[in-house]
Amino acid sequence: MIPTSTIQRPRQALSPIPQSTSTGLLHVNHLDLTTPEGRPLIRNLQLTIGKEKVALIGRNGCGKSSLLRALAGRAEPTNGQVILPSFQYVPQELPPPNETPSEPISAGQRRRRLLLTAFLARPAFLLLDEPSYDLDAEGIAWLCAHLQ
């Protein structure tokens, strides 16, 4: 994740983000996120991402999943604005299995189905939270091939 010191800047030093974007751009304007208990996770995040690949890396509990949920519109930020064109979001938590008792499906197979659905939609952005979680070595190789 982005160190707090790099995202805390005076608001007047930041240039405004346009209200509309061209396809393929993610804009985050003055985003603040807090935990349900009120602990700050992210303060005044200003971010623009084009077509490059970006990974969020950080320790547990620093706000990576919370940020992805906010970008996907699944969680309300405390403050700020997110402008995101077409996207697919694959959360860390899998939905309950939709299977018959005679045909069980593993968590890895369910994750691959979610990822495949996201890839086939061909969105401008993929928001993948822990995409390799539940995948075996073959599944991880499959994921890496699709992310190239």
PDB file of C-alpha atoms in Angstrom:
ATOM      1  CA  MET A   1       0.000   0.000   0.000  1.00  0.00           C
ATOM      2  CA  ILE A   2       1.066   3.606  -0.375  1.00  0.00           C
ATOM      3  CA  PRO A   3       2.886   4.894   2.724  1.00  0.00           C
ATOM      4  CA  THR A   4       0.763   7.439   4.580  1.00  0.00           C
ATOM      5  CA  SER A   5       3.474  10.085   4.252  1.00  0.00           C
ATOM      6  CA  THR A   6       3.196  10.039   0.461  1.00  0.00           C
ATOM      7  CA  ILE A   7      -0.557  10.599   0.422  1.00  0.00           C
ATOM      8  CA  GLN A   8      -0.909  13.329   3.044  1.00  0.00           C
ATOM      9  CA  ARG A   9      -0.503  16.594   1.143  1.00  0.00           C
ATOM     10  CA  PRO A  10      -2.158  19.967   1.479  1.00  0.00           C
ATOM     11  CA  ARG A  11      -5.286  20.052  -0.675  1.00  0.00           C
ATOM     12  CA  GLN A  12      -4.324  23.331  -2.329  1.00  0.00           C
ATOM     13  CA  ALA A  13      -1.154  21.688  -3.707  1.00  0.00           C
ATOM     14  CA  LEU A  14      -3.207  19.106  -5.608  1.00  0.00           C
ATOM     15  CA  SER A  15      -4.568  19.765  -9.058  1.00  0.00           C
ATOM     16  CA  PRO A  16      -8.290  19.115  -9.516  1.00  0.00           C
ATOM     17  CA  ILE A  17      -9.418  15.969 -11.267  1.00  0.00           C
ATOM     18  CA  PRO A  18     -11.863  16.397 -14.136  1.00  0.00           C
ATOM     19  CA  GLN A  19     -15.460  15.292 -13.592  1.00  0.00           C
ATOM     20  CA  SER A  20     -15.366  13.009 -16.639  1.00  0.00           C
ATOM     21  CA  THR A  21     -12.601  10.756 -17.853  1.00  0.00           C
ATOM     22  CA  SER A  22     -11.546   9.169 -21.067  1.00  0.00           C
ATOM     23  CA  THR A  23     -11.824   5.405 -21.285  1.00  0.00           C
ATOM     24  CA  GLY A  24      -9.138   3.581 -19.386  1.00  0.00           C
ATOM     25  CA  LEU A  25      -8.436   6.121 -16.673  1.00  0.00           C
ATOM     26  CA  LEU A  26      -9.068   5.766 -12.977  1.00  0.00           C
ATOM     27  CA  HIS A  27      -9.154   8.992 -10.995  1.00  0.00           C
ATOM     28  CA  VAL A  28      -9.194   9.201  -7.213  1.00  0.00           C
ATOM     29  CA  ASN A  29      -9.652  12.661  -5.751  1.00  0.00           C
ATOM     30  CA  HIS A  30      -8.981  13.429  -2.051  1.00  0.00           C
ATOM     31  CA  LEU A  31     -10.052   9.952  -0.885  1.00  0.00           C
ATOM     32  CA  ASP A  32     -10.206   9.230   2.834  1.00  0.00           C
ATOM     33  CA  LEU A  33     -10.962   5.771   4.208  1.00  0.00           C
ATOM     34  CA  THR A  34     -11.476   4.758   7.815  1.00  0.00           C
ATOM     35  CA  THR A  35     -12.282   1.504   9.555  1.00  0.00           C
ATOM     36  CA  PRO A  36     -15.790   1.033  11.016  1.00  0.00           C
ATOM     37  CA  GLU A  37     -14.199   1.915  14.373  1.00  0.00           C
ATOM     38  CA  GLY A  38     -12.986   5.230  12.936  1.00  0.00           C
ATOM     39  CA  ARG A  39      -9.276   4.398  12.563  1.00  0.00           C
ATOM     40  CA  PRO A  40      -7.850   6.200   9.507  1.00  0.00           C
ATOM     41  CA  LEU A  41      -6.600   3.891   6.751  1.00  0.00           C
ATOM     42  CA  ILE A  42      -5.989   6.362   3.920  1.00  0.00           C
ATOM     43  CA  ARG A  43      -5.940  10.145   4.014  1.00  0.00           C
ATOM     44  CA  ASN A  44      -6.322  12.484   1.060  1.00  0.00           C
ATOM     45  CA  LEU A  45      -5.327  10.002  -1.653  1.00  0.00           C
ATOM     46  CA  GLN A  46      -4.843  11.616  -5.041  1.00  0.00           C
ATOM     47  CA  LEU A  47      -4.307   9.072  -7.798  1.00  0.00           C
ATOM     48  CA  THR A  48      -4.622   8.675 -11.557  1.00  0.00           C
ATOM     49  CA  ILE A  49      -3.984   5.331 -13.237  1.00  0.00           C
ATOM     50  CA  GLY A  50      -3.983   4.681 -16.970  1.00  0.00           C
ATOM     51  CA  LYS A  51      -3.549   1.351 -18.695  1.00  0.00           C
ATOM     52  CA  GLU A  52      -0.541   0.199 -16.672  1.00  0.00           C
ATOM     53  CA  LYS A  53      -0.637  -2.730 -14.258  1.00  0.00           C
ATOM     54  CA  VAL A  54      -0.587  -1.761 -10.595  1.00  0.00           C
ATOM     55  CA  ALA A  55      -0.286  -3.949  -7.509  1.00  0.00           C
ATOM     56  CA  LEU A  56      -1.151  -2.925  -3.962  1.00  0.00           C
ATOM     57  CA  ILE A  57       1.295  -4.452  -1.522  1.00  0.00           C
ATOM     58  CA  GLY A  58       1.191  -3.980   2.222  1.00  0.00           C
ATOM     59  CA  ARG A  59       0.851  -5.607   5.577  1.00  0.00           C
ATOM     60  CA  ASN A  60      -2.430  -7.067   6.806  1.00  0.00           C
ATOM     61  CA  GLY A  61      -4.935  -4.472   7.933  1.00  0.00           C
ATOM     62  CA  CYS A  62      -3.394  -1.481   6.153  1.00  0.00           C
ATOM     63  CA  GLY A  63      -6.411  -0.924   3.867  1.00  0.00           C
ATOM     64  CA  LYS A  64      -5.706  -2.715   0.591  1.00  0.00           C
ATOM     65  CA  SER A  65      -9.056  -4.530   0.442  1.00  0.00           C
ATOM     66  CA  SER A  66     -10.880  -1.460   1.772  1.00  0.00           C
ATOM     67  CA  LEU A  67      -9.410   0.652  -1.016  1.00  0.00           C
ATOM     68  CA  LEU A  68     -10.413  -1.881  -3.678  1.00  0.00           C
ATOM     69  CA  ARG A  69     -13.951  -2.038  -2.246  1.00  0.00           C
ATOM     70  CA  ALA A  70     -14.153   1.773  -2.350  1.00  0.00           C
ATOM     71  CA  LEU A  71     -12.867   1.859  -5.937  1.00  0.00           C
ATOM     72  CA  ALA A  72     -15.466  -0.751  -6.898  1.00  0.00           C
ATOM     73  CA  GLY A  73     -18.268   1.177  -5.192  1.00  0.00           C
ATOM     74  CA  ARG A  74     -18.808  -1.575  -2.611  1.00  0.00           C
ATOM     75  CA  ALA A  75     -17.787   0.666   0.297  1.00  0.00           C
ATOM     76  CA  GLU A  76     -18.302   4.368   0.879  1.00  0.00           C
ATOM     77  CA  PRO A  77     -15.180   6.423   1.434  1.00  0.00           C
ATOM     78  CA  THR A  78     -15.205   8.851   4.342  1.00  0.00           C
ATOM     79  CA  ASN A  79     -14.418  11.617   1.877  1.00  0.00           C
ATOM     80  CA  GLY A  80     -13.423  11.988  -1.751  1.00  0.00           C
ATOM     81  CA  GLN A  81     -14.379  10.945  -5.224  1.00  0.00           C
ATOM     82  CA  VAL A  82     -13.654   7.926  -7.430  1.00  0.00           C
ATOM     83  CA  ILE A  83     -14.123   8.106 -11.193  1.00  0.00           C
ATOM     84  CA  LEU A  84     -13.748   4.705 -12.820  1.00  0.00           C
ATOM     85  CA  PRO A  85     -14.875   3.534 -16.263  1.00  0.00           C
ATOM     86  CA  SER A  86     -15.910  -0.041 -16.911  1.00  0.00           C
ATOM     87  CA  PHE A  87     -14.414  -2.468 -14.425  1.00  0.00           C
ATOM     88  CA  GLN A  88     -14.780  -5.934 -12.966  1.00  0.00           C
ATOM     89  CA  TYR A  89     -14.203  -6.541  -9.277  1.00  0.00           C
ATOM     90  CA  VAL A  90     -13.281  -9.940  -7.859  1.00  0.00           C
ATOM     91  CA  PRO A  91     -13.366  -9.731  -4.054  1.00  0.00           C
ATOM     92  CA  GLN A  92     -11.178 -11.694  -1.691  1.00  0.00           C
ATOM     93  CA  GLU A  93     -14.237 -13.337  -0.147  1.00  0.00           C
ATOM     94  CA  LEU A  94     -15.882 -15.934  -2.364  1.00  0.00           C
ATOM     95  CA  PRO A  95     -19.662 -16.045  -2.620  1.00  0.00           C
ATOM     96  CA  PRO A  96     -21.328 -19.149  -1.171  1.00  0.00           C
ATOM     97  CA  PRO A  97     -21.057 -22.199  -3.435  1.00  0.00           C
ATOM     98  CA  ASN A  98     -23.853 -22.744  -5.932  1.00  0.00           C
ATOM     99  CA  GLU A  99     -23.592 -26.491  -6.349  1.00  0.00           C
ATOM    100  CA  THR A 100     -25.429 -29.724  -5.899  1.00  0.00           C
ATOM    101  CA  PRO A 101     -24.221 -32.168  -3.237  1.00  0.00           C
ATOM    102  CA  SER A 102     -23.323 -34.710  -5.934  1.00  0.00           C
ATOM    103  CA  GLU A 103     -21.126 -32.201  -7.791  1.00  0.00           C
ATOM    104  CA  PRO A 104     -19.003 -30.336  -5.237  1.00  0.00           C
ATOM    105  CA  ILE A 105     -16.789 -27.527  -6.498  1.00  0.00           C
ATOM    106  CA  SER A 106     -13.622 -26.410  -4.740  1.00  0.00           C
ATOM    107  CA  ALA A 107     -12.862 -22.863  -3.642  1.00  0.00           C
ATOM    108  CA  GLY A 108     -10.116 -22.741  -6.270  1.00  0.00           C
ATOM    109  CA  GLN A 109     -12.565 -23.710  -9.022  1.00  0.00           C
ATOM    110  CA  ARG A 110     -15.029 -21.058  -7.826  1.00  0.00           C
ATOM    111  CA  ARG A 111     -12.260 -18.436  -7.808  1.00  0.00           C
ATOM    112  CA  ARG A 112     -11.241 -19.406 -11.365  1.00  0.00           C
ATOM    113  CA  ARG A 113     -14.862 -19.038 -12.498  1.00  0.00           C
ATOM    114  CA  LEU A 114     -15.067 -15.547 -10.992  1.00  0.00           C
ATOM    115  CA  LEU A 115     -11.762 -14.555 -12.567  1.00  0.00           C
ATOM    116  CA  LEU A 116     -12.754 -15.981 -15.955  1.00  0.00           C
ATOM    117  CA  THR A 117     -16.051 -14.073 -15.852  1.00  0.00           C
ATOM    118  CA  ALA A 118     -14.104 -10.874 -15.124  1.00  0.00           C
ATOM    119  CA  PHE A 119     -11.589 -11.518 -17.928  1.00  0.00           C
ATOM    120  CA  LEU A 120     -14.299 -12.308 -20.481  1.00  0.00           C
ATOM    121  CA  ALA A 121     -16.079  -9.021 -19.747  1.00  0.00           C
ATOM    122  CA  ARG A 122     -12.981  -7.208 -21.092  1.00  0.00           C
ATOM    123  CA  PRO A 123     -13.377  -4.169 -18.825  1.00  0.00           C
ATOM    124  CA  ALA A 124     -11.072  -1.156 -18.821  1.00  0.00           C
ATOM    125  CA  PHE A 125     -10.001  -2.153 -15.280  1.00  0.00           C
ATOM    126  CA  LEU A 126      -9.743  -5.360 -13.297  1.00  0.00           C
ATOM    127  CA  LEU A 127      -9.871  -4.917  -9.527  1.00  0.00           C
ATOM    128  CA  LEU A 128      -8.640  -8.238  -8.154  1.00  0.00           C
ATOM    129  CA  ASP A 129      -8.378  -8.685  -4.384  1.00  0.00           C
ATOM    130  CA  GLU A 130      -6.063 -11.603  -3.549  1.00  0.00           C
ATOM    131  CA  PRO A 131      -6.694 -13.251  -6.940  1.00  0.00           C
ATOM    132  CA  SER A 132      -4.394 -16.223  -6.308  1.00  0.00           C
ATOM    133  CA  TYR A 133      -5.985 -17.090  -2.964  1.00  0.00           C
ATOM    134  CA  ASP A 134      -7.484 -20.616  -3.114  1.00  0.00           C
ATOM    135  CA  LEU A 135      -5.631 -21.422  -6.362  1.00  0.00           C
ATOM    136  CA  ASP A 136      -3.251 -24.350  -6.702  1.00  0.00           C
ATOM    137  CA  ALA A 137      -0.031 -24.133  -8.753  1.00  0.00           C
ATOM    138  CA  GLU A 138      -1.886 -24.844 -12.000  1.00  0.00           C
ATOM    139  CA  GLY A 139      -4.482 -22.191 -11.168  1.00  0.00           C
ATOM    140  CA  ILE A 140      -1.792 -19.629 -10.371  1.00  0.00           C
ATOM    141  CA  ALA A 141      -0.082 -20.368 -13.706  1.00  0.00           C
ATOM    142  CA  TRP A 142      -3.457 -19.943 -15.451  1.00  0.00           C
ATOM    143  CA  LEU A 143      -3.989 -16.605 -13.671  1.00  0.00           C
ATOM    144  CA  CYS A 144      -0.510 -15.341 -14.572  1.00  0.00           C
ATOM    145  CA  ALA A 145      -1.060 -16.265 -18.232  1.00  0.00           C
ATOM    146  CA  HIS A 146      -4.334 -14.306 -18.300  1.00  0.00           C
ATOM    147  CA  LEU A 147      -2.762 -11.256 -16.665  1.00  0.00           C
ATOM    148  CA  GLN A 148       0.002 -10.945 -19.278  1.00  0.00           C
TER     149      GLN A 148
END
